[in-house]
Coordinates of C-alpha atoms in Angstrom, one line a residue:
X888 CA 154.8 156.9 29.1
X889 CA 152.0 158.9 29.1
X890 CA 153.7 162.0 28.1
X891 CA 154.6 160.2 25.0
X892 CA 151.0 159.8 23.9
X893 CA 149.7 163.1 25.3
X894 CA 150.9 165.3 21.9
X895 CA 149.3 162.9 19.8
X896 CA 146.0 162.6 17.7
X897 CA 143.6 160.1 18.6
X898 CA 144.6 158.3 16.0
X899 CA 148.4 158.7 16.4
X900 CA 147.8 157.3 20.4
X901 CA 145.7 154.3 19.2
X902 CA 148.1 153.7 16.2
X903 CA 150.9 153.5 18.7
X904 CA 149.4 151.6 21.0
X905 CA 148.4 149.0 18.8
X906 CA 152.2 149.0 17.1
X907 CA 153.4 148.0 20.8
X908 CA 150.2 144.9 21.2
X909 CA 151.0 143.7 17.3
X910 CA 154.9 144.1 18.3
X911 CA 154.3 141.7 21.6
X912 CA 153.3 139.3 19.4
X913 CA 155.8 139.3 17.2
X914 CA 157.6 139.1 19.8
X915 CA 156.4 136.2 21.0
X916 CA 156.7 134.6 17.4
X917 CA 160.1 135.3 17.5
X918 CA 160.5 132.4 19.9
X919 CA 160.9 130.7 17.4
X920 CA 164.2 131.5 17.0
X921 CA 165.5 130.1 20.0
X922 CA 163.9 127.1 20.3
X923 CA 161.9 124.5 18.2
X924 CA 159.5 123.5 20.6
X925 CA 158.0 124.3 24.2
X926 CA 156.4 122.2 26.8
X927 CA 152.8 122.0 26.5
X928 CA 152.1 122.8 30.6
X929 CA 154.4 126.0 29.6
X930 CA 152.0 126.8 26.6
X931 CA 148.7 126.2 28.5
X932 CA 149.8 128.2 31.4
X933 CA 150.6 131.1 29.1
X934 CA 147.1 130.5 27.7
X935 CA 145.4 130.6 30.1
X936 CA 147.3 133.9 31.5
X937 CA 145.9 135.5 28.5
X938 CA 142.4 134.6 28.7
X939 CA 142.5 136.1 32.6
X940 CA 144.3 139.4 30.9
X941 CA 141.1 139.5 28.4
X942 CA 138.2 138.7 31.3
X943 CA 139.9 141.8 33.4
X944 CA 140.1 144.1 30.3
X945 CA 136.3 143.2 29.5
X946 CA 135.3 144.2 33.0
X947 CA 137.9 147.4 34.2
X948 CA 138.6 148.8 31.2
X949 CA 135.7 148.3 29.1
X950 CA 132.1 147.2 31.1
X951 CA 132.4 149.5 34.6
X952 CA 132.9 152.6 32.1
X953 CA 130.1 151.8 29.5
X954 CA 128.1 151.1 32.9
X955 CA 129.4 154.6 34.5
X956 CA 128.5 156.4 31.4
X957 CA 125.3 155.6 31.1
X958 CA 123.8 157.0 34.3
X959 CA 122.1 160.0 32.8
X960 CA 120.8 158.5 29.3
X961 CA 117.3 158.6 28.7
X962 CA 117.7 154.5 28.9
X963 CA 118.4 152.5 31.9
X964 CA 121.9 152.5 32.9
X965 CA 122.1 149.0 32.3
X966 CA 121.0 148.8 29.0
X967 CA 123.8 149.8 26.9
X968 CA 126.2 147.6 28.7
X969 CA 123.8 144.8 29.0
X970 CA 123.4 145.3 24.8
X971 CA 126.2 145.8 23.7
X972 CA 127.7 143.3 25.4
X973 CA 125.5 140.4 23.9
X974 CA 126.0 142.3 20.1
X975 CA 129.7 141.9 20.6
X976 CA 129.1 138.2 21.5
X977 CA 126.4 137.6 18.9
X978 CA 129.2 139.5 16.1
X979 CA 132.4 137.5 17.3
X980 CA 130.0 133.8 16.9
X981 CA 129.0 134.9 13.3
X982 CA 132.6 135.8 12.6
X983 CA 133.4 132.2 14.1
X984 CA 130.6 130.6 12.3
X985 CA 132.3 132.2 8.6
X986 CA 135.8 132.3 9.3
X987 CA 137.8 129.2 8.3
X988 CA 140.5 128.6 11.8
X989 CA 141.7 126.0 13.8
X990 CA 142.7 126.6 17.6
X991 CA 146.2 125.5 18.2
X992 CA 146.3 121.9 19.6
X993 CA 143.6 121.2 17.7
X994 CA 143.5 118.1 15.1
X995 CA 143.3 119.5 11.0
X996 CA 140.4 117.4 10.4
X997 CA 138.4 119.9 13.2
X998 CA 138.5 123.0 11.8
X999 CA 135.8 125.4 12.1
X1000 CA 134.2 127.8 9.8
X1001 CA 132.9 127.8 6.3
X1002 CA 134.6 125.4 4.1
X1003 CA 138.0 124.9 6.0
X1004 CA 138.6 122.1 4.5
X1005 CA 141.6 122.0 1.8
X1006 CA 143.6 125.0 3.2
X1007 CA 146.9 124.9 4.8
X1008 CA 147.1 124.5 8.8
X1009 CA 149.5 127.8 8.7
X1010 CA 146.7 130.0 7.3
X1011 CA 144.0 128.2 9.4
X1012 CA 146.2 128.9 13.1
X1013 CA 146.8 132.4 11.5
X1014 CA 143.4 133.2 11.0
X1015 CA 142.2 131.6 14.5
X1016 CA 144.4 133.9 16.1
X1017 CA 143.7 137.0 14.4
X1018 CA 139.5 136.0 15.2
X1019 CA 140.6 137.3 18.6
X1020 CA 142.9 140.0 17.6
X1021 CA 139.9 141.8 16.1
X1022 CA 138.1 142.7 19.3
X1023 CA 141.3 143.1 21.1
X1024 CA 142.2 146.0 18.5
X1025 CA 139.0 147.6 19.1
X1026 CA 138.9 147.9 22.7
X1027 CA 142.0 149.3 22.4
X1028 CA 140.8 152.0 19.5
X1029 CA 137.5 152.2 21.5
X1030 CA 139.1 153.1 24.9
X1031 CA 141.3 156.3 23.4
X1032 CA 138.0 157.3 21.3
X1033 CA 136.8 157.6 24.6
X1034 CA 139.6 159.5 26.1
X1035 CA 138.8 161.6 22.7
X1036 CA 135.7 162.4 23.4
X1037 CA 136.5 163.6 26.6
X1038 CA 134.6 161.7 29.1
X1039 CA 135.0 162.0 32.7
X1040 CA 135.2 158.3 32.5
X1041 CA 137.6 157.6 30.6
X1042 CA 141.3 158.3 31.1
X1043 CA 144.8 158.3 28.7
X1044 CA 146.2 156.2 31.2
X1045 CA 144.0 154.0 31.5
X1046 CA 143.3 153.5 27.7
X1047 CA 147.4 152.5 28.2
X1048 CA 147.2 150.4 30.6
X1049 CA 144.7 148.6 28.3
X1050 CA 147.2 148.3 25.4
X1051 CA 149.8 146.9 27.9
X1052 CA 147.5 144.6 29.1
X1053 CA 146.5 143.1 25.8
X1054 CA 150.1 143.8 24.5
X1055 CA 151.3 141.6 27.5
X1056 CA 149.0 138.7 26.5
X1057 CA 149.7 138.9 22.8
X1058 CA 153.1 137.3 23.6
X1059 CA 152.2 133.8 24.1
X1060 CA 149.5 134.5 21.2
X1061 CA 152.6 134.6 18.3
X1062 CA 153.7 131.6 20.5
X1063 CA 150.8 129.4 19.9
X1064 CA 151.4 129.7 15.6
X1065 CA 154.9 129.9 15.2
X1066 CA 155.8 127.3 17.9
X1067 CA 153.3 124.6 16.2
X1068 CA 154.4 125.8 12.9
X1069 CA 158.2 125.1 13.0
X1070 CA 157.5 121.8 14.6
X1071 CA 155.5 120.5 11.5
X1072 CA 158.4 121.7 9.9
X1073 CA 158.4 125.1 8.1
X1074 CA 161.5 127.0 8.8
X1075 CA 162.3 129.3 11.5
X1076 CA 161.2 132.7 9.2
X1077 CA 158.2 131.2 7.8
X1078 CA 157.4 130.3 10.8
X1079 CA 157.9 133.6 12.7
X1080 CA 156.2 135.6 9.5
X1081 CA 153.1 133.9 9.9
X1082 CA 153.2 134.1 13.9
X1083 CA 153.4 137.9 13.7
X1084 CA 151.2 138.8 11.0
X1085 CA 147.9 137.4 13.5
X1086 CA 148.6 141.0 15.1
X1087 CA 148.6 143.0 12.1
X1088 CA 144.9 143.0 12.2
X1089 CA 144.7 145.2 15.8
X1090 CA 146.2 148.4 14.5
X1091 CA 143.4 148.1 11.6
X1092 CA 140.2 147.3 14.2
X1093 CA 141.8 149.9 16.6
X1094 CA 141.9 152.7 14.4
X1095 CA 137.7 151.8 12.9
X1096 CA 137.1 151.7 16.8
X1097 CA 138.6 155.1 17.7
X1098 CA 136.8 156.4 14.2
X1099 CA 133.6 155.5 15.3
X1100 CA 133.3 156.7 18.6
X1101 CA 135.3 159.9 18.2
X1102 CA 132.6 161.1 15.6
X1103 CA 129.7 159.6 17.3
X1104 CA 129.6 159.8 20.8
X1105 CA 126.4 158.5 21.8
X1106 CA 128.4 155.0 20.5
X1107 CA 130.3 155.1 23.1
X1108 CA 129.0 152.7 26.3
X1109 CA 127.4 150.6 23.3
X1110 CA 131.0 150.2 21.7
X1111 CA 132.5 149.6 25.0
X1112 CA 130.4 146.9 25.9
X1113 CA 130.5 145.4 22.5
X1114 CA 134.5 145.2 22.7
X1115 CA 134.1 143.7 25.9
X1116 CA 131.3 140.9 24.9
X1117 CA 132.9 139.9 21.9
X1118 CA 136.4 139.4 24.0
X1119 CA 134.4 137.0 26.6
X1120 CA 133.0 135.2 23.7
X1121 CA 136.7 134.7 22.6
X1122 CA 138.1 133.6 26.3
X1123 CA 135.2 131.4 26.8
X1124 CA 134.8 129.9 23.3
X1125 CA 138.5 128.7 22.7
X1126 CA 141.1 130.3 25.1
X1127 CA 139.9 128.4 28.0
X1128 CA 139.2 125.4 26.2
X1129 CA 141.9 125.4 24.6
X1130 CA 143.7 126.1 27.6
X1131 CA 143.1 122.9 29.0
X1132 CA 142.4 120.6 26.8
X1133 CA 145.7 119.0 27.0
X1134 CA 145.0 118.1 30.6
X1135 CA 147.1 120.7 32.3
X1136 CA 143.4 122.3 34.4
X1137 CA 144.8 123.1 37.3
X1138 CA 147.4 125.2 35.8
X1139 CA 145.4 126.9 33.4
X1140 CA 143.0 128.0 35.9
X1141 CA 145.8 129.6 38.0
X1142 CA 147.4 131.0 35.2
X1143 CA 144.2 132.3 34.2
X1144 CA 144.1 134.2 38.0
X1145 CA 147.4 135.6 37.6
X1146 CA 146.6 137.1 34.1
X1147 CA 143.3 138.4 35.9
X1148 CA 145.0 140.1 38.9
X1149 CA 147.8 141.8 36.6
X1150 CA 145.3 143.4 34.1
X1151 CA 143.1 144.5 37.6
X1152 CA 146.1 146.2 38.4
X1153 CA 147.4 148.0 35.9
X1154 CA 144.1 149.0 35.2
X1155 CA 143.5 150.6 38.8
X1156 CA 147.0 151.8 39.5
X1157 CA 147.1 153.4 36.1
X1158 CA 143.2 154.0 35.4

């Protein structure tokens, strides 16, 4: 696999990757399909498998590098990670704050954001799920600018096994809209159309991401951390409770530490 990405511009590699993370969600959308409905323990479980993926990614494939590469800036090692990482968070609550979604499960009359009320459920669940497509497509853009720029840090296959990781947890993602769509009675296409199109928005962050810090470098740990903070603000904010608000804790929670331990080892068998 890595051979595949090796001739390829730093934009080709992030483009491809992200065509692989936006087609695992389609995937997942295209559940639909086959079934009208799943149980809810199955959805929670996959949930909470892909808020464990995200907390990994933040750490292994994003944090410890912005962390390593900042040992011989003129600032303390700590401070780019330790910035960045709140920005991202601070960036991702604004977006919350302004963006009109509502997290699957969750009642029409609770939707969040500025004036949600009067649009369509579809649009709202679409938009939720792209809110946390959009740092998901920047770590991924952010991790091959890296590789890009050459830093000792930063590896091709590690900026894959990023894109696997987040392509693996994309798949319940297109679940969660289509699923909840086709049982309020939209057909199977509409359904799957507006599942998939939450993951056309990574290929578009990616490629900003791998912009930025291919052209300036000193972004990098700062862009690294940010990806990461504003992906924890995401799993903390509505992946885990929405994981298990529908009773099913226990089985979240372990999902969650499967999801973790995968993404752990991707990233250090690969990284």
């Amino acid at each position: 696999m890595v051979n595949l990405f090796q001739d390829l511009s730093p934009i080709g590699q992030t483009f491809l990757a992200t065509l692989f993370t936006w087609g695992m969600t389609a995937l997942g959308a295209a559940l639909v399909f086959a079934t009208r409905g799943m149980r809810q323990k199955l959805l929670d479980g996959m949930l909470g498998f892909a808020g464990g993926v995200m907390i990994a990614a933040s750490y292994w494939s994003l944090l410890g590098p912005s962390i390593e590469m900042s040992a011989n800036l003129r600032v303390p090692a700590w401070f780019p990670a330790a910035s960045g990482f709140l920005i991202g968070g601070v960036f991702l609550w604004g977006i919350d704050k302004l963006l009109p979604h509502l997290h699957p499960n969750t009642p029409l009359s609770q939707a969040e954001g500025y004036h949600p009320k009067g649009r369509k459920r579809s649009t709202l669940l679409v938009l939720a799920i792209t809110l946390h497509n959009i740092p998901e497509g920047l770590a991924v853009g952010i991790a091959f600018g890296a590789v890009a720029n050459g830093t000792s840090d930063a590896t091709l296959a590690g900026a894959i096994a990023l894109a696997l990781g987040i392509g693996i947890q994309n798949f319940p993602e297109g679940v969660a809209v289509s699923l909840p769509l086709r049982g309020e009675g939209m057909t199977k296409m509409r359904s799957f159309l507006y599942g998939q199109f939450s993951g056309m928005v990574e290929p578009i962050a990616a490629i900003i991401g791998c912009i930025a810090v291919t052209f300036v470098e000193p972004l990098l740990p700062y862009a690294l951390s940010f990806a990461a903070g504003a992906m924890i603000f995401v799993v903390a904010e509505e992946v885990i409770p929405g994981s298990q608000e529908k009773g099913n804790k226990d089985l979240a929670a372990m999902s969650l530490m499967v999801g973790f331990v995968i993404m752990m080892i991707l990233d250090v068998a690969l990284g």
